[in-house]
Amino acid sequence: MAVFDYEQVSKLAPAVAREQRDRSPCSACSVRGMTICAPLDSQELTQISAIMSSVELGAGAPLFDEGEQAGNVFNVTSGTIKVYKLLPDGRRQVTGFLFPGDFLGLARQETYAFSAEAVTLSLLCRFPRHKLEALMQRLPKIEQRLLSIASNELVAAQEQMLLLGRKTAREKTASFLLMLSKRSRQRGQAGDPVTVPMSRTDIGDYLGLTTETVSRTFTQLKQEGTIKLLPNHQVSLARRDVLEEIAGGF
Amino acid sequence: MAVFDYEQVSKLAPAVAREQRDRSPCSACSVRGMTICAPLDSQELTQISAIMSSVELGAGAPLFDEGEQAGNVFNVTSGTIKVYKLLPDGRRQVTGFLFPGDFLGLARQETYAFSAEAVTLSLLCRFPRHKLEALMQRLPKIEQRLLSIASNELVAAQEQMLLLGRKTAREKTASFLLMLSKRSRQRGQAGDPVTVPMSRTDIGDYLGLTTETVSRTFTQLKQEGTIKLLPNHQVSLARRDVLEEIAGGF
DNA sequence: CGAGGCGTTGATCGTGGTCAAGCGCAGTGG
DNA sequence: CCACTGCGCTTGACCACGATCAACGCCTCG
């Protein structure tokens, strides 16, 4: 009942479900090696944890909306977040999925350029932007780390543009599964039976396709024996080599 | 004869046509306010100009190719550059056009993630990466500026993903023209009869369309009276309001 | 046990791609 | 000086990939 209760809360009181100002949880952080905290020593970790608070979001709970005052930046520590933009008539483009270790909220402007929402139950570290900026003055390592993160995201964004502009539905889908698998491995999890926590609609909005086309393409790949659809949002990349061939250089 | 001669050179000896190690041309730089040099005082400009050299590219001349060792970063001072990625079978996605003031080559990895090529006769400032990084240690302002540039590019990349994944040919084309106009104004040039220096093929590869579709859409917009096609790669946005309505919130 | 959300599948449609031809213009050589 | 060549742009006819519209099965949740 307790769990259920709080999921209710996360839906009703949007943005932030539960938060606490932990003293120094960073030392036990399982994804520290991949976040902005990676280059910091234990003394510096204390400094950054002093300005940090943690946030828990239930599945479907919004983190922030496009156009909102950009007061915080975040680090995902568990769960999956989706980031998207909308057209006035409701058409949606998911510009990215974020997993543990990923950074979120880099926006040099005053407002967020996109919306963010939890796909599954998620935990994040939250840093007030002005405090982080003040800290950056003293710890330039953080700034360097942010630049490095931004550069990597830029490379990924260009790859995604290639996918959206020039790949077929089949190629997009294969690329997507390989991307999930690669990122799963990067954070030390299994690369083969890969977890696909997001809905067909979310996948479609990420790949520039409709749910129906995504579903059909999955079925097609399954019937060829290239992938296997398992229970609990798991997909086995039975023939990774074929998938890579279809994806076309990813 | 001299001018003609050197255009020959730029086509035959690809990458770099002409270069010189000017002493301090930065003080006269017309686009300094929008580049990485913007936050520097005159003494710091001397330092950065010491590691800089300038590059001139003829129309169509490549600057670097995807996968190449990423030894330099660049600043465009005049002309137009296109940046693109290729699929193994030759399909191409132009991920961006660069104009005077734009920065190029940010790649935290060892190799370039994309190719770059001159659309028109262009001039660039070139900075060896390792030297710029060394300079960044002493002038953290540069690093901040780079982070700011990267953040802005990231926002633009997300906007482009929305365009590629979710807009129609008509919407894409309208958005493209408005983007050109906006950027032209940003660097202090006319916003209305806007210069469109790139070919229909380049536009198509940027918008995820074919040349034929781009051409047809231009014709359609022209016949409606929304735009006017003028000589010398000029396009008049006769009905900017209509264009903005078509573009759908850009 | 009923309701609603998500995923799958089928039938049909339409936007934009493909294939092809022709035009205009610039550069080239006779 | 002017045909010839080649490229970029346009236009037309046709096609196909993925969208749209619709129905249904399955599972979860109430």
XYZ file of C-alpha atoms (C1' of nucleotides) in Angstrom:
560
model
C 0.000 0.000 0.000
C 2.853 2.329 0.758
C 4.314 1.944 -2.703
C 1.001 2.398 -4.391
C 0.292 5.430 -2.332
C 3.380 7.221 -3.420
C 2.912 6.438 -7.086
C -0.353 8.239 -6.755
C 1.483 11.163 -5.266
C 3.929 11.314 -8.144
C 1.093 11.611 -10.601
C -0.909 14.140 -8.701
C 1.895 16.383 -7.490
C 3.714 16.375 -10.814
C 7.310 17.436 -10.949
C 8.830 16.001 -7.860
C 7.508 13.065 -5.916
C 9.814 12.596 -3.035
C 13.023 14.243 -2.129
C 15.527 14.290 0.602
C 18.688 16.161 1.359
C 20.967 13.199 2.022
C 24.260 14.001 3.660
C 26.743 12.248 1.422
C 25.236 9.391 -0.513
C 27.680 10.006 -3.360
C 30.367 7.754 -1.976
C 27.991 4.839 -2.395
C 26.745 6.040 -5.788
C 26.750 3.187 -8.248
C 26.982 5.362 -11.351
C 29.492 7.924 -10.123
C 32.090 6.832 -12.653
C 29.971 8.032 -15.566
C 28.509 11.250 -14.204
C 29.719 14.780 -13.706
C 31.016 13.611 -10.337
C 33.488 11.197 -11.943
C 36.593 13.400 -11.759
C 36.061 14.547 -8.165
C 37.921 13.353 -5.069
C 36.117 12.567 -1.811
C 36.524 16.085 -0.406
C 35.058 17.579 -3.569
C 32.259 15.042 -3.464
C 31.294 16.434 -0.088
C 31.083 19.901 -1.608
C 28.900 18.789 -4.471
C 26.668 16.651 -2.306
C 26.049 19.719 -0.173
C 24.183 21.398 -3.009
C 22.499 18.231 -4.223
C 19.155 16.758 -3.377
C 17.569 13.602 -4.677
C 14.332 13.202 -6.572
C 12.144 10.180 -7.134
C 9.657 10.003 -9.997
C 6.956 7.423 -10.582
C 6.409 6.031 -14.092
C 4.874 8.718 -16.273
C 5.621 11.580 -13.889
C 6.937 14.744 -15.549
C 10.272 16.180 -14.424
C 9.874 19.527 -16.193
C 8.285 20.999 -19.311
C 9.702 22.849 -22.290
C 9.697 26.591 -21.701
C 9.783 26.240 -17.936
C 12.346 28.230 -15.952
C 15.489 26.091 -16.029
C 16.366 26.085 -12.357
C 17.989 22.694 -11.977
C 20.166 20.156 -13.681
C 19.941 16.440 -12.975
C 21.817 13.199 -12.976
C 19.891 9.982 -13.455
C 20.839 7.331 -10.913
C 18.198 4.725 -11.665
C 15.284 4.208 -14.031
C 14.660 5.627 -17.504
C 13.786 9.193 -18.491
C 12.553 10.397 -21.866
C 13.184 13.856 -23.258
C 10.922 15.293 -25.970
C 9.686 18.288 -27.907
C 6.145 18.954 -29.117
C 4.658 20.702 -32.135
C 1.618 22.920 -31.497
C -0.724 20.220 -32.845
C 0.655 17.569 -30.534
C 3.099 15.751 -32.780
C 5.970 14.670 -30.605
C 9.653 14.012 -31.128
C 11.462 12.119 -28.397
C 15.003 13.464 -28.669
C 16.537 11.039 -26.216
C 16.226 8.399 -23.547
C 18.288 8.765 -20.397
C 19.608 5.937 -18.254
C 21.566 5.722 -14.995
C 24.682 7.857 -15.244
C 23.213 10.231 -17.819
C 23.167 13.961 -17.329
C 20.188 16.173 -17.996
C 19.283 19.824 -18.107
C 22.228 21.432 -19.811
C 20.652 24.559 -21.238
C 22.569 27.782 -21.378
C 19.330 29.642 -21.825
C 16.962 30.589 -19.087
C 14.333 28.024 -19.970
C 14.360 24.318 -20.794
C 14.328 23.621 -24.533
C 12.476 20.328 -24.062
C 10.272 18.398 -21.680
C 11.412 15.475 -19.548
C 9.317 12.676 -18.108
C 9.962 9.405 -16.304
C 9.406 6.254 -18.365
C 9.802 3.977 -15.359
C 10.205 4.625 -11.638
C 13.359 6.735 -11.522
C 15.814 8.329 -9.140
C 17.779 11.467 -9.917
C 20.257 13.789 -8.260
C 19.201 17.407 -8.526
C 21.550 20.401 -8.567
C 20.296 23.999 -8.490
C 21.881 25.587 -11.511
C 23.170 28.751 -9.861
C 24.787 26.781 -7.067
C 26.415 24.388 -9.488
C 27.716 27.319 -11.510
C 29.203 28.855 -8.389
C 30.832 25.543 -7.585
C 32.181 25.291 -11.126
C 34.182 28.456 -10.540
C 36.111 26.664 -7.825
C 36.178 23.237 -9.440
C 36.923 23.702 -13.127
C 37.050 19.938 -13.432
C 33.261 19.993 -13.382
C 33.144 22.419 -16.257
C 35.521 20.284 -18.260
C 33.382 17.277 -17.537
C 30.267 19.120 -18.704
C 31.973 20.138 -21.936
C 32.978 16.557 -22.496
C 29.416 15.384 -21.859
C 28.005 18.032 -24.194
C 30.438 17.022 -26.942
C 29.396 13.411 -26.660
C 25.743 14.360 -26.794
C 26.389 16.427 -29.879
C 27.935 13.438 -31.619
C 24.941 11.314 -30.624
C 22.561 14.005 -31.866
C 24.204 13.987 -35.286
C 23.964 10.228 -35.441
C 20.270 10.545 -34.621
C 19.779 13.134 -37.376
C 21.276 10.681 -39.853
C 18.846 8.063 -38.587
C 15.806 10.335 -38.746
C 16.595 11.869 -42.107
C 17.996 8.989 -44.078
C 17.216 5.567 -42.617
C 14.248 3.307 -43.379
C 11.894 2.001 -40.687
C 13.764 -1.301 -40.644
C 17.150 0.397 -40.332
C 15.875 2.747 -37.644
C 14.529 -0.118 -35.571
C 17.699 -2.175 -35.845
C 19.805 0.876 -34.930
C 17.576 1.523 -31.944
C 17.947 -1.975 -30.510
C 21.702 -1.899 -30.991
C 21.886 1.499 -29.317
C 19.959 0.224 -26.294
C 22.206 -2.799 -26.102
C 25.375 -0.731 -26.350
C 24.295 1.693 -23.656
C 23.219 -1.168 -21.430
C 26.698 -2.658 -21.708
C 28.284 0.741 -21.119
C 26.709 0.904 -17.708
C 27.779 -2.615 -16.920
C 24.547 -4.446 -17.586
C 23.760 -7.283 -19.956
C 24.052 -6.377 -23.615
C 22.069 -9.214 -25.017
C 18.734 -9.812 -23.548
C 18.253 -6.058 -23.569
C 15.552 -4.294 -21.560
C 13.232 -2.081 -23.618
C 11.308 -0.221 -20.923
C 9.561 2.301 -23.170
C 6.267 1.887 -25.036
C 5.890 1.411 -28.794
C 4.570 4.954 -28.959
C 7.702 6.322 -27.282
C 9.912 4.304 -29.615
C 7.949 5.585 -32.598
C 8.250 9.167 -31.410
C 11.982 8.629 -31.020
C 12.471 7.089 -34.467
C 10.080 9.313 -36.404
C 7.621 6.451 -36.973
C 4.136 5.479 -35.807
C 3.440 2.821 -33.170
C 1.986 0.584 -35.847
C 5.126 0.707 -37.948
C 7.326 0.006 -34.933
C 5.146 -2.947 -33.992
C 5.154 -4.321 -37.526
C 8.921 -3.982 -37.805
C 9.476 -5.774 -34.498
C 7.201 -8.573 -35.679
C 9.060 -8.793 -38.971
C 12.456 -8.994 -37.251
C 11.061 -11.620 -34.879
C 9.679 -13.761 -37.693
C 13.012 -13.677 -39.498
C 14.663 -14.887 -36.301
C 16.799 -11.753 -35.998
C 15.371 -10.906 -32.569
C 13.256 -12.661 -29.937
C 10.546 -10.874 -27.983
C 10.721 -12.045 -24.360
C 8.465 -11.240 -21.401
C 9.077 -8.241 -19.125
C 10.137 -5.792 -21.810
C 13.132 -7.931 -22.711
C 14.368 -8.401 -26.259
C 17.011 -10.899 -27.256
C 19.240 -9.856 -30.143
C 19.441 -13.409 -31.457
C 21.377 -12.381 -34.556
C 23.307 -9.291 -33.602
C 25.346 -9.582 -36.805
C 22.217 -9.379 -38.958
C 20.951 -6.470 -36.888
C 24.223 -4.624 -37.414
C 24.052 -5.264 -41.125
C 20.514 -3.886 -41.266
C 21.383 -0.853 -39.146
C 24.030 0.149 -41.655
C 27.107 1.238 -39.808
C 26.167 2.082 -36.275
C 44.170 35.743 -63.787
C 45.479 35.544 -60.250
C 42.076 34.909 -58.755
C 41.206 32.297 -61.289
C 44.512 30.584 -60.752
C 44.013 30.117 -57.091
C 40.492 28.793 -57.427
C 42.047 26.089 -59.510
C 44.467 25.400 -56.712
C 41.731 25.052 -54.136
C 40.027 22.403 -56.186
C 43.108 20.438 -57.061
C 44.873 20.530 -53.700
C 41.747 19.775 -51.676
C 41.826 20.339 -47.944
C 43.617 23.607 -47.587
C 44.054 26.116 -50.305
C 45.972 28.916 -48.862
C 47.092 29.650 -45.397
C 49.096 32.162 -43.563
C 50.222 32.768 -40.029
C 48.998 36.314 -39.653
C 50.336 38.202 -36.669
C 47.196 39.552 -35.102
C 44.326 39.885 -37.528
C 41.854 39.227 -34.738
C 41.534 42.864 -33.748
C 40.056 43.543 -37.186
C 37.927 40.398 -37.134
C 34.403 41.213 -38.172
C 32.816 38.251 -36.447
C 34.756 38.278 -33.202
C 31.689 39.090 -31.153
C 30.096 35.741 -31.941
C 33.078 33.386 -31.784
C 35.113 31.751 -29.066
C 37.205 34.919 -29.051
C 34.303 37.057 -27.895
C 35.121 37.121 -24.169
C 38.854 37.836 -24.589
C 40.643 41.130 -24.041
C 43.287 42.398 -26.456
C 46.180 40.799 -24.596
C 44.419 37.439 -24.621
C 43.652 37.896 -28.290
C 47.361 38.090 -28.937
C 47.796 34.772 -27.163
C 45.109 33.062 -29.162
C 46.191 34.550 -32.451
C 49.648 33.111 -31.789
C 48.321 29.583 -32.133
C 45.940 30.413 -34.960
C 46.384 30.186 -38.697
C 43.910 30.986 -41.407
C 42.538 28.720 -44.093
C 40.845 29.482 -47.383
C 38.650 26.949 -49.166
C 37.240 27.146 -52.681
C 33.637 26.127 -53.304
C 33.320 22.367 -52.960
C 36.677 21.892 -51.271
C 36.657 19.476 -48.313
C 37.876 20.674 -44.910
C 38.078 17.226 -43.297
C 36.372 13.848 -43.461
C 34.541 11.781 -40.881
C 36.910 9.412 -39.119
C 39.951 11.560 -39.786
C 42.291 12.417 -36.920
C 40.726 15.465 -35.277
C 43.736 17.728 -35.067
C 42.133 21.135 -35.444
C 39.110 23.171 -34.575
C 37.884 26.037 -36.716
C 36.025 29.287 -36.715
C 34.277 30.375 -39.896
C 34.995 33.998 -40.779
C 33.413 34.149 -44.214
C 31.536 31.884 -46.613
C 29.358 28.850 -45.926
C 30.418 25.393 -44.753
C 28.312 22.243 -44.695
C 28.762 19.422 -42.236
C 27.474 15.943 -43.038
C 27.459 12.237 -42.312
C 27.250 9.398 -44.821
C 25.742 5.923 -44.768
C 27.818 3.141 -46.355
C 25.646 3.212 -49.491
C 26.109 6.936 -49.995
C 22.940 8.344 -48.468
C 23.870 11.615 -46.881
C 22.589 13.674 -43.968
C 23.731 17.267 -43.776
C 23.680 17.935 -40.040
C 24.352 21.638 -40.305
C 25.365 24.689 -42.284
C 27.958 27.010 -40.815
C 28.188 30.740 -41.420
C 30.601 33.489 -40.348
C 31.011 33.403 -36.588
C 30.196 29.701 -36.272
C 32.491 27.273 -34.538
C 33.432 23.876 -35.891
C 35.265 20.769 -34.838
C 34.220 20.281 -31.253
C 34.782 16.560 -30.822
C 36.070 15.187 -27.571
C 37.031 12.009 -29.338
C 40.162 11.467 -31.327
C 38.469 11.553 -34.710
C 35.913 13.794 -36.395
C 32.371 12.433 -36.204
C 31.390 14.074 -39.496
C 32.769 15.527 -42.709
C 32.973 19.227 -43.504
C 33.104 20.881 -46.898
C 32.933 24.416 -48.260
C 29.673 25.357 -49.990
C 31.057 28.665 -51.228
C 34.492 30.248 -51.138
C 35.210 30.377 -47.402
C 37.693 31.646 -44.865
C 38.329 30.016 -41.510
C 40.561 30.424 -38.489
C 42.278 27.192 -37.552
C 43.418 26.225 -34.053
C 45.456 23.093 -33.339
C 43.453 21.241 -30.744
C 46.261 20.441 -28.328
C 47.433 24.035 -28.326
C 43.948 25.352 -27.749
C 43.502 22.906 -24.880
C 46.721 24.119 -23.331
C 45.529 27.682 -23.686
C 42.196 26.786 -22.134
C 44.008 25.806 -18.937
C 45.175 29.390 -18.579
C 42.064 31.057 -19.979
C 39.053 29.269 -18.539
C 36.884 31.853 -20.267
C 37.489 29.967 -23.493
C 36.275 26.758 -21.966
C 33.155 28.475 -20.678
C 32.553 29.887 -24.112
C 32.915 26.457 -25.676
C 30.441 24.996 -23.222
C 28.032 27.766 -24.052
C 28.466 27.129 -27.788
C 27.995 23.398 -27.312
C 24.812 23.971 -25.309
C 23.379 26.161 -28.033
C 24.246 23.603 -30.682
C 22.553 20.934 -28.626
C 19.358 22.965 -28.526
C 19.549 23.473 -32.299
C 20.167 19.758 -32.806
C 17.004 18.899 -30.896
C 15.030 21.371 -32.951
C 16.407 19.698 -36.077
C 15.412 16.246 -34.796
C 11.857 17.507 -34.349
C 11.962 18.782 -37.916
C 13.388 15.566 -39.364
C 11.186 13.198 -37.421
C 7.877 14.976 -37.348
C 7.497 17.752 -39.931
C 6.134 17.483 -43.489
C 8.113 18.557 -46.557
C 6.243 21.847 -46.590
C 6.877 22.515 -42.912
C 10.523 21.533 -43.236
C 11.064 23.913 -46.141
C 9.358 26.837 -44.412
C 11.372 26.197 -41.240
C 14.555 26.081 -43.286
C 13.977 29.446 -44.923
C 13.097 31.057 -41.604
C 16.205 29.569 -40.018
C 18.407 31.000 -42.770
C 16.757 34.375 -42.371
C 17.125 34.356 -38.594
C 20.793 33.432 -38.719
C 21.415 36.023 -41.402
C 19.959 38.680 -39.132
C 21.930 37.366 -36.164
C 25.159 38.136 -37.947
C 23.923 41.553 -38.926
C 22.875 40.916 -42.501
C 19.556 41.345 -44.222
C 16.831 39.052 -42.953
C 14.490 39.369 -45.861
C 15.909 38.868 -49.227
C 17.844 35.957 -47.761
C 20.810 34.343 -49.496
C 20.493 30.602 -50.055
C 23.990 29.649 -51.186
C 23.583 25.868 -51.079
C 22.212 23.582 -53.812
C 18.811 21.889 -53.795
C 20.619 18.615 -53.145
C 22.305 20.040 -50.042
C 18.994 21.408 -48.803
C 17.353 18.045 -49.386
C 20.113 16.234 -47.529
C 19.668 18.697 -44.666
C 15.885 18.313 -44.473
C 15.674 14.586 -45.110
C 14.095 15.102 -48.537
C 15.090 14.613 -52.189
C 16.107 17.450 -54.521
C 12.901 16.954 -56.451
C 10.737 17.429 -53.385
C 12.675 20.523 -52.334
C 12.292 21.962 -55.806
C 8.573 21.198 -55.933
C 8.002 22.715 -52.517
C 9.853 25.889 -53.451
C 7.748 26.142 -56.604
C 4.575 25.616 -54.616
C 5.481 28.320 -52.085
C 6.388 30.630 -54.954
C 3.101 30.059 -56.764
C 1.147 30.787 -53.599
C 3.038 34.051 -53.283
C 4.572 33.067 -49.957
C 8.113 33.452 -51.272
C 9.776 34.926 -54.354
C 12.728 33.283 -56.077
C 15.214 35.998 -57.059
C 18.456 35.761 -59.031
C 21.814 35.099 -57.375
C 20.583 32.562 -54.839
C 18.341 35.118 -53.206
C 14.897 34.320 -51.833
C 12.427 36.914 -50.662
C 10.168 35.866 -47.801
C 7.249 37.826 -49.203
C 4.828 36.531 -46.583
C 6.917 35.790 -43.522
C 3.769 35.419 -41.437
C 2.456 32.649 -43.690
C 5.863 30.990 -43.629
C 5.875 31.044 -39.846
C 2.416 29.585 -39.737
C 3.478 26.770 -42.056
C 6.693 26.089 -40.122
C 4.682 25.430 -36.985
C 6.339 27.189 -34.129
C 9.891 27.846 -35.063
C -15.898 -9.533 -13.691
C -15.631 -5.307 -16.320
C -12.864 -1.389 -18.135
C -9.074 0.607 -20.235
C -4.428 0.739 -21.998
C -1.043 -1.260 -24.921
C 0.285 -4.058 -28.661
C -0.734 -6.440 -32.856
C -2.732 -7.067 -37.320
C -5.372 -5.884 -41.505
C -7.096 -2.767 -45.274
C -6.556 1.366 -47.581
C -4.570 5.868 -48.499
C -1.286 9.552 -49.484
C 3.089 11.900 -49.086
C 7.215 11.934 -50.765
C 10.530 8.894 -53.451
C 11.971 7.135 -57.952
C 12.671 7.331 -62.708
C 12.896 10.037 -66.674
C 12.926 13.963 -69.704
C 13.860 18.678 -70.743
C 15.425 23.445 -69.810
C 18.774 27.130 -68.824
C 23.171 28.525 -67.910
C 28.203 28.463 -67.598
C 32.433 26.802 -69.071
C 35.132 24.807 -73.088
C 36.972 24.092 -77.455
C 36.666 24.264 -82.429
C 31.807 33.465 -82.198
C 29.043 29.714 -81.419
C 28.085 24.663 -81.012
C 28.953 21.269 -77.425
C 29.027 19.468 -72.915
C 27.734 19.012 -68.266
C 25.518 20.348 -64.212
C 21.823 22.194 -61.454
C 17.007 22.913 -61.402
C 12.396 21.917 -62.709
C 8.497 19.208 -64.084
C 5.846 15.012 -65.064
C 4.330 10.101 -64.436
C 4.301 6.457 -61.525
C 5.365 3.842 -57.372
C 6.043 2.340 -52.608
C 6.923 2.985 -47.845
C 4.993 4.183 -43.997
C 0.691 6.682 -42.247
C -4.033 6.330 -41.251
C -8.204 4.159 -39.867
C -10.186 0.323 -37.703
C -10.787 -3.935 -35.164
C -9.377 -7.108 -31.821
C -6.561 -9.767 -28.294
C -4.201 -9.575 -24.070
C -3.018 -8.099 -19.693
C -3.356 -5.191 -15.706
C -5.928 -2.861 -12.593
C -10.181 -1.612 -10.231
